[in-house]
Amino acid sequence: MDPVSTFRAEAQEHLDTLEQALLDLELQPDNASQIAAAFRAMHTIKGSAGMVGFEHLSYFTHHLENLFESVRNSKVTLTPELCQWVLQAADHIADLLLHAEPGTELTLISETILAKLADVMPEHATAPQAQAVAKKPAKQNKLQLYRIDMKPHARSFCEGLDIFPVLRELNELGQCHTNSFVTDAFAADNFDPESCYLRLQVLLSTSKPKDDIADVFIFVNEDWSVQIVKIEPEEAHRLGDVLVDQGVVDAKVIDNILQSQPKTGELLSGSGLVKPEQVQRALAEQQYIRNQSSASEEQSIRVPQHKLDALMDQVGELVILQASLDQLALSSGNDRLAELAEELNRLSNGLRDIAFDIRMLPIGSTFARFRRLIRDLSRDLGKDVVLETNGADTELDKVVLDKLADPLVHMLRNSLDHGIEPPEQRRLAGKPEKGVISLSASHYQGQILIEITDDGKGLDAEKILAKATERGLVPEDSVLEAEEIYALIFAAGFSTADKVSDVSGRGVGMDVVRSAIDALQGQIHIQSEPGQGTTFRILLPMTLSIIDGLMVAVADQRFIVPLNMVEECIETLETEASPRSDTCLIQHRGQLIPRLRLREKFSLPGKRPTIEQTVIVRVGDEAIGITVDEVIGNHQTVIRNLGRLYRDVPGVMGATILGDGGIAMILDLLSLSVSTRKYDMNS
Amino acid sequence: MQTDDMRLVPVSLTIFDVRQLEETLQSCLSNNQRLAVDLQQLTELDAAGVQWLLSLEMRGLTQTRTVQLLQPNAFCLEQLALMGLQQLAGGADNGPG
């Protein structure tokens, strides 16, 4: 990766850290470790930004770093309002990361946010020593942004009026951002060097009153055209457009001029604010901190995802080749070959596990985003909701993780919008006003279990059924179990929301959630108690590329059963099941469980053996038996997607290539268990 | 630069100098000479001087390298930065010429 891409990726991680720290600090403003984390994040972005030429970003984050330095030194207390503005600043940094040389609008937004940050700082933000000097601290005026347009008279230079003294005075009032242009009077073929063609625009961020700015022009005001305009935050976002609309300046010109930002170091040392050696000391400190943190943490490198995908593909091919070699070694009867094949098998298994492990990421990286989502949305909806997370260290394949993010976002929005009641309603129901949504991840039977629970009003089964009937999703007078009714919310276009809100309620989304979970070969279940809340349980495989499988055979056809779902294998006699049906119930450990014969399911030819093998698998909380002719044994299974022709065949989720070049179908136990249960209910 | 090109090393670039500089420039242009303005020794620069430098860019003379601005010193850079015109020196060939 090039340095800028690396910088952007790292800065994004620091932004995530900052966001998490802020969300914690909103609840615990004195949390020293989070204050330090926020400071480090800003300090690192500032330093790195300067090194890769993102000077404006470096300037912007410098102010935030100073803010956290003050917080760290107890000079500033983080109020919720201040946190809110720092969060906005974090969002703005994400925008600035896209532009090494931001245009007018982004620059203005930066100044607006910095002004606002200074504005909302608590009163005791003033340094204690300053208070000590002045017995009665002067009231700190708000930092305000002004736009000053000045056009000196054409004869200004000849009359001895220079622009620099004015600019220097303005710089003494606050932070200036100046643009200079030539007026329309400038003509390349008729240029008079003693006439003034200049026009300047200064953006001044100052706590001084407007009169102080006007005083700067006291000696020139009669001859110069000067306009001083206070910029409100809302206007700042549109200023570029306004200037272009007014025909004051071409958009391209603004951008061109802004693209030539001075280097922070040069500007600071050049203006005398900071000495070059001080800059050097700061850089040395930054390097020290970086060295310290890198010494205490394990070294890591960044690798583009496509390279990891390529590695996984290669490992998959190796696993397939390994299976061929194993088969050859077995059939050849050559002990030395069998020995080598076994050794290679051990190595390729290790390689597979490492490649697999490299792609695993803690789900916490996804959780982190959701805290901000819940915080912002709950404010928008006038609700008081906290998100609790558990099991952030649980690891999932990156591909699964990426595809999981959007469904989770929608479910959380749904829980917040439809599940959690408004504070008033909660109080009347005898609940705490603050609602709780909990998001947890854990390992469950070799899979990942993600649970989203809210303590809201629960699903209204009657309302869901009525709506589903009205929309023709279920026949009238249907008698359904509660969970079946709840599952109707995943139907396309279903929504029981009385009002359509911006958050959810358009009936799009929950069906998309179901599709996304299905695509990940996962399952989703709903449990709900009226008045108590709702829990969504999502079960996902840890990876989608290579799995450990149990190979079984029916006639000469082989199948793979995902091994993590296998509980045990038992022998069953033909007489134990009805000879005419492909499913029935079998007795297993004192319980009757449904079972399914693959021979009948896939209409395979041949006669059933007298003693059959039944593989007991667990799908979610339910066990089912899969009856086959023969259990062959463990098989490392490289999952290959099925072609269009077979993609929608129920009961199979993919295929794998065997050592002898044959194909084995990988069973989709979820759809098999559903069809088994349906068959039982119907019969 | 060719040997017959002109090189100036001004100490001052103010309202008192720009007329002379412009005449020198026009003379160079008439004679198909190129002009190098070395800004290393500059100790005075006012808005009229900056405007003259800006006019070089506006007239397309720096882009064609008919005029070259060389080695701007810290004072020059600071003045240009105050007016938000630091790109005038940033694009210059800062070598010894």
PDB file of C-alpha atoms in Angstrom, chain A residues 459 461 464 480-488 526 528:
ATOM      1  CA  LEU A 459     -43.537  -8.008  19.238  1.00  0.00           C
ATOM      2  CA  ALA A 461     -48.158 -11.242  17.456  1.00  0.00           C
ATOM      3  CA  ILE A 464     -48.221  -9.042  12.871  1.00  0.00           C
ATOM      4  CA  LEU A 480     -49.478 -20.342  13.657  1.00  0.00           C
ATOM      5  CA  GLU A 481     -47.043 -20.728  16.525  1.00  0.00           C
ATOM      6  CA  ALA A 482     -45.708 -17.495  18.028  1.00  0.00           C
ATOM      7  CA  GLU A 483     -42.277 -17.961  16.460  1.00  0.00           C
ATOM      8  CA  GLU A 484     -43.803 -18.565  13.053  1.00  0.00           C
ATOM      9  CA  ILE A 485     -45.796 -15.355  13.389  1.00  0.00           C
ATOM     10  CA  TYR A 486     -42.691 -13.440  14.423  1.00  0.00           C
ATOM     11  CA  ALA A 487     -40.850 -14.839  11.412  1.00  0.00           C
ATOM     12  CA  LEU A 488     -43.395 -13.069   9.196  1.00  0.00           C
ATOM     13  CA  ILE A 526     -36.896 -14.458  17.244  1.00  0.00           C
ATOM     14  CA  SER A 528     -40.364 -12.088  22.200  1.00  0.00           C
TER      15      SER A 528
END
